[in-house]
Coordinates of C-alpha atoms in Angstrom, one line a residue:
Chain X
I24 CA -19.7 -30.9 -6.7
G25 CA -22.8 -32.9 -7.8
V26 CA -20.9 -34.9 -10.4
D27 CA -19.6 -38.4 -10.0
E28 CA -16.1 -37.9 -11.5
K29 CA -15.0 -41.4 -11.0
S30 CA -17.6 -43.1 -13.2
L31 CA -17.5 -40.3 -15.8
I32 CA -13.7 -40.8 -16.1
S33 CA -14.1 -44.5 -16.5
I34 CA -16.8 -43.9 -19.2
L35 CA -14.6 -41.4 -21.0
T36 CA -11.5 -43.6 -21.0
N37 CA -13.2 -46.8 -22.0
S38 CA -12.9 -47.0 -25.7
N39 CA -14.9 -50.2 -26.1
E40 CA -17.6 -49.5 -28.7
E41 CA -20.0 -52.0 -27.4
H42 CA -19.7 -50.5 -24.0
K43 CA -20.4 -47.0 -25.3
R44 CA -23.4 -48.2 -27.3
S45 CA -24.9 -49.8 -24.3
L46 CA -24.3 -46.5 -22.4
W47 CA -26.2 -44.6 -25.0
K48 CA -29.1 -46.8 -24.9
G49 CA -29.0 -47.3 -21.1
S50 CA -28.7 -43.7 -19.9
S51 CA -32.1 -42.5 -20.8
K52 CA -31.5 -39.4 -18.7
L53 CA -28.8 -38.1 -21.0
F54 CA -29.6 -39.6 -24.3
I55 CA -32.9 -39.5 -26.2
E56 CA -33.7 -41.5 -29.2
D57 CA -34.8 -39.0 -31.8
E58 CA -37.1 -39.4 -34.8
N59 CA -34.3 -40.8 -36.9
G60 CA -33.5 -43.6 -34.5
F61 CA -30.3 -41.8 -33.6
E62 CA -29.5 -41.5 -29.9
R63 CA -28.2 -38.0 -29.2
W64 CA -27.5 -35.9 -26.2
D65 CA -30.4 -34.3 -24.4
Q66 CA -29.6 -30.6 -24.9
S67 CA -30.8 -29.4 -21.5
S68 CA -29.0 -32.1 -19.6
I69 CA -25.9 -31.4 -21.4
K70 CA -26.2 -27.7 -20.6
I71 CA -26.4 -28.5 -17.0
L72 CA -23.5 -30.9 -17.2
K73 CA -21.4 -28.3 -19.0
H74 CA -22.1 -25.7 -16.3
Q75 CA -21.3 -28.2 -13.6
F76 CA -18.0 -28.9 -15.2
N77 CA -17.3 -25.3 -15.8
R78 CA -17.9 -24.5 -12.1
F79 CA -15.8 -27.5 -11.1
R80 CA -13.0 -26.3 -13.5
D81 CA -13.3 -22.8 -12.1
A82 CA -13.1 -24.0 -8.6
V83 CA -10.0 -26.0 -9.4
V84 CA -8.3 -23.1 -11.3
L85 CA -9.2 -20.6 -8.6
S86 CA -7.8 -22.9 -5.9
L87 CA -4.6 -23.5 -7.7
L88 CA -3.7 -19.9 -8.4
H89 CA -1.8 -17.7 -5.9
P90 CA -4.4 -15.6 -4.1
W91 CA -2.9 -12.4 -5.5
E92 CA -3.0 -13.6 -9.1
R93 CA -6.4 -15.0 -8.5
D94 CA -7.8 -11.7 -7.2
A95 CA -6.1 -9.8 -10.0
R96 CA -7.7 -12.0 -12.7
L97 CA -11.1 -11.8 -11.0
I98 CA -10.9 -8.0 -11.0
E99 CA -9.8 -7.8 -14.7
K100 CA -12.6 -10.1 -15.7
A101 CA -15.1 -8.0 -13.7
I102 CA -13.9 -4.8 -15.4
R103 CA -14.3 -6.3 -18.8
K104 CA -17.8 -7.8 -18.1
G105 CA -19.4 -4.6 -17.1
P106 CA -21.7 -3.0 -14.5
K107 CA -23.4 -6.1 -13.3
H108 CA -20.0 -7.4 -12.1
Y109 CA -18.7 -4.3 -10.3
N110 CA -19.7 -5.9 -7.0
V111 CA -16.8 -8.4 -7.6
I112 CA -14.4 -5.4 -7.6
V113 CA -15.9 -4.1 -4.4
E114 CA -15.6 -7.6 -2.9
M115 CA -12.0 -7.9 -3.9
A116 CA -11.1 -4.5 -2.6
C117 CA -13.0 -4.5 0.6
T118 CA -12.9 -8.1 2.0
R119 CA -9.2 -8.6 1.6
S120 CA -6.6 -7.5 4.1
S121 CA -4.6 -4.4 3.1
D122 CA -1.5 -6.5 2.2
Q123 CA -3.6 -8.9 0.2
L124 CA -5.1 -6.1 -1.8
L125 CA -1.6 -4.7 -2.4
G126 CA -0.5 -8.1 -3.5
A127 CA -3.3 -8.2 -6.0
R128 CA -2.3 -4.8 -7.3
K129 CA 1.2 -6.0 -7.8
A130 CA 0.1 -9.2 -9.6
Y131 CA -2.1 -7.0 -11.8
H132 CA 0.9 -5.0 -12.9
S133 CA 2.7 -8.2 -13.9
L134 CA -0.2 -9.8 -15.6
F135 CA -1.7 -6.9 -17.5
H136 CA 1.0 -4.2 -17.7
H137 CA -1.2 -1.6 -16.2
S138 CA -2.4 -0.6 -12.8
I139 CA -5.9 -1.6 -11.8
E140 CA -6.7 2.1 -11.5
E141 CA -5.7 2.7 -15.1
H142 CA -7.9 0.0 -16.3
L143 CA -10.8 1.1 -14.2
V144 CA -10.7 4.6 -15.6
T145 CA -10.2 3.4 -19.1
H146 CA -13.1 0.9 -19.1
I147 CA -15.5 2.4 -16.7
K148 CA -17.2 5.6 -17.7
G149 CA -20.1 5.5 -15.4
R150 CA -20.6 7.1 -12.0
E151 CA -19.3 4.1 -10.1
R152 CA -15.8 4.8 -11.3
K153 CA -14.8 7.3 -8.6
L154 CA -15.8 4.9 -5.8
L155 CA -14.2 1.9 -7.4
V156 CA -10.9 3.6 -8.0
A157 CA -10.8 4.9 -4.5
L158 CA -11.6 1.5 -3.0
V159 CA -9.0 -0.3 -5.0
S160 CA -6.3 2.3 -4.1
A161 CA -6.8 2.0 -0.3
Y162 CA -4.1 0.7 2.0
R163 CA -6.1 0.8 5.2
Y164 CA -4.6 0.9 8.7
E165 CA -5.4 -2.4 10.4
G166 CA -4.4 -1.6 14.0
P167 CA -6.6 -1.0 17.0
G168 CA -7.7 2.4 18.2
V169 CA -10.7 4.2 16.9
N170 CA -11.7 7.8 17.6
E171 CA -15.3 7.3 18.6
D172 CA -16.1 11.0 18.3
V173 CA -14.8 11.1 14.7
A174 CA -16.7 7.9 13.9
K175 CA -19.9 9.4 15.2
S176 CA -19.5 12.7 13.3
E177 CA -18.7 10.8 10.1
A178 CA -21.8 8.7 10.6
Q179 CA -23.7 11.9 10.6
I180 CA -22.0 13.0 7.4
L181 CA -23.1 9.8 5.7
Y182 CA -26.6 10.1 7.2
E183 CA -27.0 13.6 5.8
A184 CA -25.6 12.6 2.4
I185 CA -28.1 9.8 2.1
N186 CA -31.2 11.4 3.6
N187 CA -30.9 15.1 3.0
G188 CA -29.1 15.1 -0.3
D189 CA -29.9 13.8 -3.7
K190 CA -29.7 10.1 -3.4
N191 CA -28.7 9.9 -7.1
K192 CA -25.7 12.0 -6.4
L193 CA -24.4 9.7 -3.6
L194 CA -21.7 8.3 -5.8
D195 CA -20.4 11.8 -6.4
H196 CA -20.4 12.8 -2.7
E197 CA -16.8 13.5 -2.1
D198 CA -16.9 13.3 1.7
A199 CA -18.8 10.0 1.7
I200 CA -16.3 8.5 -0.7
M201 CA -13.3 9.7 1.3
I202 CA -14.7 8.2 4.4
L203 CA -15.5 4.8 2.9
A204 CA -12.3 4.6 1.0
T205 CA -9.7 5.8 3.5
R206 CA -10.9 4.9 7.0
S207 CA -9.8 1.7 8.6
K208 CA -12.3 -1.2 8.9
Q209 CA -12.4 -0.9 12.7
H210 CA -13.3 2.8 12.3
L211 CA -16.0 2.0 9.8
Q212 CA -17.5 -0.7 12.0
A213 CA -17.6 1.8 14.8
L214 CA -19.3 4.3 12.4
Y215 CA -21.8 1.6 11.5
R216 CA -22.7 1.1 15.2
H217 CA -23.1 4.8 15.8
Y218 CA -25.3 5.1 12.7
N219 CA -27.5 2.4 14.0
Q220 CA -27.7 3.9 17.5
S221 CA -28.3 7.4 16.3
Y222 CA -30.8 6.8 13.5
D223 CA -32.6 3.5 14.5
K224 CA -31.7 1.9 11.2
T225 CA -28.5 0.4 9.8
L226 CA -26.4 2.1 7.2
A227 CA -26.9 -0.9 5.0
Q228 CA -30.7 -0.5 5.3
D229 CA -30.5 3.1 4.3
L230 CA -28.5 2.2 1.3
E231 CA -31.0 -0.4 0.1
G232 CA -31.2 -0.3 -3.6
E233 CA -27.9 1.6 -3.9
G234 CA -26.0 -1.2 -5.6
I235 CA -22.3 -1.0 -5.1
L236 CA -22.6 1.5 -2.3
K237 CA -24.5 -1.0 -0.2
D238 CA -22.1 -3.7 -1.2
T239 CA -19.2 -1.5 -0.1
V240 CA -20.7 -0.8 3.3
E241 CA -21.5 -4.5 3.8
C242 CA -18.1 -5.8 2.7
L243 CA -16.3 -3.4 5.0
C244 CA -18.6 -3.5 8.0
T245 CA -20.6 -6.7 8.0
P246 CA -18.9 -9.1 5.5
Q247 CA -20.8 -12.1 6.7
T248 CA -24.0 -10.5 5.7
Y249 CA -22.6 -9.8 2.2
F250 CA -21.3 -13.3 1.7
T251 CA -24.4 -15.0 3.1
R252 CA -26.4 -12.9 0.6
V253 CA -24.2 -14.1 -2.3
L254 CA -24.3 -17.7 -1.2
E255 CA -28.0 -17.7 -0.7
A256 CA -28.6 -16.2 -4.1
A257 CA -26.6 -18.9 -5.6
V258 CA -28.6 -21.8 -4.2
K259 CA -32.1 -20.4 -5.0
E260 CA -34.3 -22.5 -7.2
D261 CA -34.1 -19.9 -10.0
A262 CA -30.5 -18.8 -9.5
D263 CA -28.9 -17.8 -12.7
E264 CA -25.5 -18.9 -13.9
E265 CA -23.7 -15.8 -12.6
S266 CA -25.0 -16.3 -9.1
K267 CA -23.9 -19.9 -9.2
R268 CA -20.4 -18.8 -10.4
A269 CA -20.3 -16.4 -7.5
L270 CA -20.7 -19.5 -5.2
T271 CA -17.5 -21.0 -6.5
R272 CA -15.7 -17.7 -6.1
V273 CA -16.8 -17.1 -2.6
I274 CA -16.3 -20.6 -1.3
V275 CA -12.8 -20.9 -2.8
T276 CA -11.6 -17.4 -1.9
Q277 CA -13.2 -17.3 1.5
K278 CA -12.4 -20.8 2.7
E279 CA -10.3 -19.9 5.7
Q280 CA -12.6 -17.0 6.7
L281 CA -15.7 -19.1 6.3
V282 CA -14.2 -21.8 8.5
K283 CA -13.4 -19.1 11.1
E284 CA -16.9 -17.8 11.0
G285 CA -18.2 -21.3 11.6
F286 CA -19.8 -21.5 8.1
V287 CA -18.3 -24.8 7.3
P288 CA -19.4 -27.5 7.7
N289 CA -23.0 -26.7 8.4
K290 CA -23.8 -23.9 5.9
I291 CA -21.5 -25.1 3.2
Q292 CA -22.8 -28.6 3.5
D293 CA -26.3 -27.3 3.1
I294 CA -25.3 -25.3 0.1
L295 CA -23.4 -28.1 -1.6
L296 CA -26.3 -30.4 -0.9
G297 CA -28.6 -27.8 -2.4
L298 CA -26.4 -27.7 -5.6
Y299 CA -26.3 -31.5 -5.8
K300 CA -30.0 -31.6 -5.3
D301 CA -30.4 -29.1 -8.2
F302 CA -28.4 -31.4 -10.5
M303 CA -30.3 -34.4 -9.5
L304 CA -33.7 -32.7 -10.0
A305 CA -32.6 -31.4 -13.4
S306 CA -31.5 -34.8 -14.5
I307 CA -34.7 -36.4 -13.4
A308 CA -36.8 -33.7 -15.0
S309 CA -35.1 -34.2 -18.4
G310 CA -35.8 -37.9 -18.1
D311 CA -39.4 -37.0 -17.6
V312 CA -39.5 -35.0 -20.8
K313 CA -39.3 -38.3 -22.7
Chain R
M17 CA 24.2 9.9 -8.5
A18 CA 24.8 10.1 -4.8
T19 CA 27.0 12.7 -3.1
I20 CA 27.8 11.1 0.2
D21 CA 31.3 9.7 0.7
V22 CA 31.3 6.3 2.4
P23 CA 34.6 4.7 3.3
E24 CA 35.4 1.2 2.0
Q25 CA 35.6 -0.4 5.5
V26 CA 33.1 0.3 8.1
S27 CA 32.8 -1.1 11.7
V28 CA 29.4 -0.3 13.1
L29 CA 30.6 -1.3 16.5
A30 CA 33.4 1.3 16.4
D31 CA 30.9 3.8 15.1
A32 CA 28.5 3.1 17.9
E33 CA 31.3 3.6 20.4
A34 CA 32.5 6.8 18.8
L35 CA 28.9 8.2 18.9
R36 CA 28.6 7.2 22.6
K37 CA 31.9 9.0 23.3
A38 CA 30.7 12.1 21.4
C39 CA 27.5 12.3 23.6
K40 CA 29.0 11.5 27.0
G41 CA 30.0 14.0 29.5
W42 CA 29.8 17.8 29.3
G43 CA 28.8 19.1 25.9
T44 CA 28.6 17.1 22.7
D45 CA 31.2 16.5 20.1
E46 CA 29.1 17.5 17.1
K47 CA 32.1 17.2 14.7
A48 CA 32.5 13.5 15.7
I49 CA 28.8 12.9 15.1
I50 CA 29.0 14.5 11.6
S51 CA 32.2 12.6 10.7
V52 CA 30.6 9.3 11.5
L53 CA 27.0 9.7 10.4
G54 CA 27.7 12.0 7.5
H55 CA 29.7 9.2 5.9
R56 CA 27.3 6.3 6.3
N57 CA 24.6 5.0 4.0
A58 CA 21.1 4.0 5.1
V59 CA 21.9 0.3 5.7
Q60 CA 25.0 1.2 7.8
R61 CA 23.1 3.9 9.8
K62 CA 20.5 1.3 10.7
Q63 CA 23.2 -1.2 11.8
I64 CA 24.8 1.5 13.9
R65 CA 21.5 2.2 15.7
L66 CA 21.1 -1.5 16.4
A67 CA 24.7 -1.9 17.6
Y68 CA 24.3 1.2 19.8
E69 CA 21.0 -0.2 21.3
D70 CA 22.8 -3.6 21.9
L71 CA 25.8 -2.0 23.6
Y72 CA 24.2 0.7 25.7
Q73 CA 20.5 -0.3 26.0
E74 CA 19.5 3.1 24.7
D75 CA 17.9 4.4 21.5
L76 CA 20.6 6.4 19.7
I77 CA 18.0 8.6 18.1
K78 CA 16.6 9.6 21.5
R79 CA 20.0 10.3 22.8
L80 CA 20.9 12.5 19.8
E81 CA 17.6 14.3 20.2
S82 CA 18.4 15.2 23.7
E83 CA 22.0 16.2 23.0
L84 CA 21.4 18.4 19.9
S85 CA 19.2 21.3 19.1
G86 CA 18.0 23.6 16.4
D87 CA 18.4 23.1 12.6
F88 CA 21.3 20.8 13.2
E89 CA 19.2 18.4 15.4
K90 CA 16.4 18.4 12.9
A91 CA 18.8 17.6 10.1
V92 CA 20.5 14.8 12.0
Y93 CA 17.2 13.3 13.0
R94 CA 16.0 13.2 9.4
W95 CA 19.3 11.9 8.1
I96 CA 19.6 9.0 10.5
L97 CA 16.1 7.6 9.9
D98 CA 15.3 4.9 7.3
P99 CA 14.4 6.5 4.0
A100 CA 10.8 5.3 4.2
D101 CA 10.4 6.3 7.8
R102 CA 11.9 9.6 7.1
D103 CA 9.4 10.3 4.3
A104 CA 6.6 9.3 6.6
V105 CA 7.8 11.8 9.2
L106 CA 8.2 14.5 6.5
A107 CA 4.7 13.8 5.2
N108 CA 3.2 14.0 8.7
V109 CA 4.9 17.3 9.5
A110 CA 3.6 18.7 6.2
I111 CA 0.1 17.5 6.8
K112 CA -0.2 18.6 10.4
K113 CA 0.9 22.2 9.7
L114 CA -1.8 24.8 10.3
S115 CA -1.6 25.4 6.6
P116 CA -0.5 22.1 5.2
D117 CA 2.5 22.0 2.9
H118 CA 0.8 20.5 -0.1
H119 CA 3.9 20.5 -2.3
V120 CA 5.8 18.3 0.2
I121 CA 3.1 15.8 0.0
V122 CA 3.2 15.9 -3.8
E123 CA 7.0 15.7 -3.7
I124 CA 7.0 12.6 -1.6
S125 CA 4.3 10.8 -3.6
C126 CA 5.6 11.7 -7.0
T127 CA 9.4 11.5 -6.9
R128 CA 9.7 8.1 -5.2
S129 CA 9.5 4.9 -7.1
P130 CA 6.2 3.0 -6.7
E131 CA 7.8 0.4 -4.4
E132 CA 9.5 3.2 -2.3
H133 CA 6.1 4.9 -2.1
L134 CA 4.5 1.7 -0.8
A135 CA 7.2 1.5 1.9
V136 CA 6.4 5.0 2.9
R137 CA 2.7 4.1 3.3
R138 CA 3.6 1.2 5.5
A139 CA 6.1 3.2 7.6
Y140 CA 3.4 5.9 8.0
Q141 CA 0.9 3.4 9.4
A142 CA 3.5 1.9 11.8
R143 CA 4.4 5.3 13.2
F144 CA 1.1 7.3 13.2
K145 CA -1.6 4.6 13.5
H146 CA -3.5 6.0 10.5
S147 CA -3.1 5.5 6.8
L148 CA -1.4 8.3 4.9
E149 CA -4.5 8.8 2.7
E150 CA -6.7 9.1 5.8
D151 CA -4.6 11.9 7.3
V152 CA -4.3 13.7 4.0
A153 CA -8.1 13.5 3.5
A154 CA -8.8 14.8 7.0
H155 CA -6.5 17.8 6.7
T156 CA -7.2 19.1 3.2
K157 CA -10.2 20.1 1.3
G158 CA -11.8 20.6 -2.1
D159 CA -10.1 19.7 -5.4
T160 CA -6.6 19.9 -3.8
R161 CA -7.8 17.1 -1.5
K162 CA -9.0 15.0 -4.4
L163 CA -5.6 15.5 -6.1
L164 CA -3.5 14.8 -3.0
V165 CA -5.5 11.7 -1.9
A166 CA -5.3 10.3 -5.4
L167 CA -1.5 10.9 -5.6
V168 CA -0.7 9.3 -2.2
S169 CA -3.0 6.3 -3.0
A170 CA -1.4 5.6 -6.4
F171 CA 0.5 2.4 -7.1
R172 CA 1.7 3.1 -10.5
Y173 CA 2.7 0.4 -13.0
D174 CA 6.5 0.6 -13.2
G175 CA 7.1 -0.5 -16.7
E176 CA 8.7 1.2 -19.7
E177 CA 5.8 0.7 -22.2
I178 CA 4.4 3.7 -23.8
N179 CA 1.1 3.9 -25.7
T180 CA 1.4 6.7 -28.2
R181 CA -2.3 6.7 -29.0
V182 CA -3.0 7.3 -25.3
A183 CA -0.3 9.9 -25.0
N184 CA -1.9 11.7 -27.9
S185 CA -5.4 11.6 -26.6
E186 CA -4.5 12.5 -23.1
A187 CA -2.3 15.4 -24.2
K188 CA -5.4 16.6 -26.0
I189 CA -7.5 16.1 -22.8
L190 CA -5.0 18.0 -20.7
H191 CA -4.9 20.8 -23.3
E192 CA -8.7 21.1 -23.3
A193 CA -8.8 21.1 -19.5
V194 CA -6.1 23.7 -19.3
K195 CA -7.5 25.9 -22.1
D196 CA -10.9 26.1 -20.5
K197 CA -9.5 27.7 -17.3
E198 CA -12.5 26.1 -15.8
F199 CA -10.2 23.2 -15.4
N200 CA -11.9 19.8 -15.7
H201 CA -10.2 18.8 -12.5
E202 CA -11.5 15.2 -12.6
E203 CA -9.8 14.4 -15.9
I204 CA -6.5 16.0 -14.9
I205 CA -6.5 14.2 -11.6
R206 CA -7.4 10.9 -13.2
I207 CA -4.5 11.1 -15.7
L208 CA -1.9 12.3 -13.3
S209 CA -2.7 9.8 -10.6
T210 CA -3.2 6.6 -12.5
R211 CA -0.8 6.6 -15.5
S212 CA 2.7 5.2 -15.2
K213 CA 5.6 7.7 -15.1
M214 CA 6.9 6.7 -18.5
Q215 CA 3.4 7.1 -20.0
L216 CA 3.0 10.5 -18.4
M217 CA 6.4 11.8 -19.7
A218 CA 5.3 10.7 -23.2
T219 CA 2.1 12.6 -22.7
F220 CA 3.9 15.8 -21.5
N221 CA 6.3 15.6 -24.5
R222 CA 3.4 15.2 -26.8
Y223 CA 1.7 18.2 -25.3
R224 CA 4.9 20.3 -25.8
D225 CA 5.3 19.1 -29.3
D226 CA 1.7 19.9 -30.2
H227 CA 1.5 23.2 -28.5
G228 CA 5.0 24.6 -28.6
T229 CA 5.0 25.2 -24.9
T230 CA 5.1 23.0 -21.8
I231 CA 1.9 22.3 -19.9
T232 CA 3.3 24.0 -16.7
K233 CA 3.8 27.2 -18.6
N234 CA 0.1 27.0 -19.6
L235 CA -0.8 26.5 -16.0
E236 CA 0.9 29.7 -14.8
G237 CA -1.6 31.8 -13.2
D238 CA -3.1 33.0 -10.0
S239 CA -0.7 32.1 -7.2
G240 CA -3.5 32.3 -4.8
D241 CA -5.1 29.3 -6.4
E242 CA -4.0 26.4 -4.2
F243 CA -5.2 23.7 -6.6
L244 CA -3.3 25.3 -9.5
K245 CA -0.1 25.5 -7.5
T246 CA -0.4 21.9 -6.3
L247 CA -1.1 20.8 -9.9
R248 CA 2.0 22.6 -11.2
T249 CA 4.1 21.0 -8.5
T250 CA 2.7 17.6 -9.4
I251 CA 3.5 17.9 -13.1
R252 CA 7.0 19.2 -12.4
C253 CA 7.7 16.3 -10.0
L254 CA 6.4 13.8 -12.5
N255 CA 8.1 15.3 -15.5
D256 CA 11.6 16.2 -14.3
P257 CA 12.2 15.6 -10.6
K258 CA 15.8 16.8 -10.6
K259 CA 14.8 20.1 -12.2
Y260 CA 12.1 20.4 -9.6
F261 CA 14.6 19.8 -6.7
E262 CA 17.0 22.4 -8.1
K263 CA 14.3 24.9 -8.0
V264 CA 13.3 24.1 -4.5
L265 CA 17.0 24.5 -3.4
R266 CA 17.3 27.7 -5.3
N267 CA 14.2 29.2 -3.7
S268 CA 15.2 28.0 -0.3
I269 CA 18.5 29.7 -0.4
R270 CA 17.4 32.8 -2.1
R271 CA 14.7 33.5 0.4
V272 CA 15.4 36.2 2.9
G273 CA 16.2 34.0 5.9
T274 CA 17.0 30.6 4.4
D275 CA 14.1 28.1 4.3
E276 CA 16.0 25.5 6.4
D277 CA 13.2 23.0 6.3
A278 CA 13.3 22.8 2.5
L279 CA 17.1 22.9 2.3
T280 CA 17.4 20.1 4.8
R281 CA 14.7 18.1 3.2
V282 CA 16.1 18.1 -0.3
I283 CA 19.7 17.5 0.7
V284 CA 18.9 14.7 3.2
T285 CA 16.5 12.9 0.9
R286 CA 18.6 13.2 -2.3
A287 CA 22.1 12.7 -0.9
E288 CA 21.9 9.0 -1.5
K289 CA 20.0 9.3 -4.8
D290 CA 20.7 12.1 -7.3
L291 CA 22.1 15.1 -5.5
K292 CA 25.1 15.1 -7.7
D293 CA 23.0 15.6 -10.8
I294 CA 21.0 18.3 -9.0
K295 CA 24.3 20.0 -8.0
E296 CA 25.3 20.1 -11.7
L297 CA 21.9 21.6 -12.7
Y298 CA 22.2 24.1 -9.9
Y299 CA 25.6 25.3 -11.2
K300 CA 24.3 25.5 -14.7
R301 CA 21.4 27.6 -13.6
N302 CA 23.1 29.9 -11.1
S303 CA 26.8 29.9 -12.1
V304 CA 27.6 29.3 -8.4
P305 CA 28.3 25.8 -6.9
L306 CA 25.6 24.6 -4.6
D307 CA 28.2 24.0 -1.8
Q308 CA 29.2 27.6 -2.0
A309 CA 25.7 28.9 -1.8
V310 CA 24.8 26.7 1.1
A311 CA 28.0 27.7 2.9
K312 CA 27.2 31.3 2.5
D313 CA 23.7 31.0 3.8
T314 CA 24.1 28.6 6.8
A315 CA 26.4 28.4 9.8
G316 CA 27.9 26.1 12.5
D317 CA 27.2 22.4 12.8
Y318 CA 24.2 22.6 10.6
K319 CA 26.3 24.0 7.8
A320 CA 29.0 21.4 8.4
L321 CA 26.5 18.5 8.2
L322 CA 25.0 19.8 5.0
L323 CA 28.4 20.3 3.3
T324 CA 29.4 16.7 4.3
L325 CA 26.2 15.3 2.8
L326 CA 26.9 17.4 -0.3
G327 CA 30.2 15.5 -0.6
K328 CA 32.5 18.2 0.4
E329 CA 35.8 17.0 1.7
D330 CA 36.3 17.7 5.4

């Protein structure tokens, strides 16, 4: 992605000193002659190159792993890295099928000798813990048949929890958590529709700013919205490294789904072109510094 | 160890024919039904059902349901089902009661292995078109609901490893929670629903060693407190399931008017597992063999089936 592997490999494997010297002098984008007449790497270009390679490496590793092991490892990493990464746990728990999530839980046992729930309660002390444990423990029914009356009344429960109660206490609202963590996705999507019809705004809109609660609702009810948001954040001009890593994760783990949704080739191509464009711009910019 | 007595050679075709014969015509030959089904394990029972369906284009279970009645019919129905399907049915019955049987839900969640419990969750969805946790959440409330949903959702690590530091700190946490009487339910629920069974046993042992008494003794209290009752059942099931089952049997027989539901449930669900050990515990505790106590308190075909499952010679 944005790196010409073939020429790089030929450069790396060519041990001819003369060749290397000419490379140093020739690639003014990557090498700068400093005060001592010594050509050395341009730091900022190298940083970009490193990140590109890391992302490429991540993409390869993620693609090669069994999906269950892959998801288990992503969850473990997210738990370790802290609150800014909890959305990854939500993503894993809510955008996989019930059996895939179960598989990830099994893989987690084998890899880490604990259940995901155990690690969640050990490492997460904040208020998000309850919701995350509940989401990860779900084995949702995936068949058809939704009780519209129940969906409507549960939409009301959520509405009241958000609008009448203390928004700060939402993560502690037992009924809201039960609904989000135990109901089937079809049921929740019906609930989402009822919410919109009854209150003239979407549940996601009402949860604006509520971090993982909003992520949860989006992942369960409108996953395309969630993934589009993640992908777009990754290709912004000022996207940080985390957002860009998210791109790798989403593209690799959602390949089949993205294809189904008609994402590839249009959107993906746009995104990849965007990344490549970034790389090229950065390379040119560092050349300009000289 | 199991109590049922299964012959060396079994022909599921012959069995299917024998059952057909038992159901045809006037009346039903209940003895024949018991003598076949009462001596077959889960795999064989499933094969017999398939053979019967093949031969007679009819669901054996439906046929038996129509031919039999009362406690006998309930027991046969539960016995003939696949273990996971059976647990799903038992859970659903417990949930849908006007006053849900919380202890049955705990029993099913906590005395099965993690893999068995997963199979129950799958079987529940297949049969009832809802997830088990959904239905539990919809029919219970308060802290009891929190505990039960957490227990049915658990997929515990199945390994033998024990962390003594954790056992120590969590025994302390449990003691603090129990001492306060204003139980910190969140912490108790967290520990009981996420830790592996081996880890929990280490924690319970540590508690007993540190405080000279078991945690369940410390939880004795107001029998009107549903959460407390459910909590005690949870700890008993996790700590020593056989002892728990012995107690359920003892109470079910002792009761004025036997609690057939409980009696059937324990015998049917443990006959292929550890009913032998439970029988020994029962004898130690009550100085009367379980077979004898059951024979005294039940009658007819129902009694005959239970005794067969208990391993009594015909």
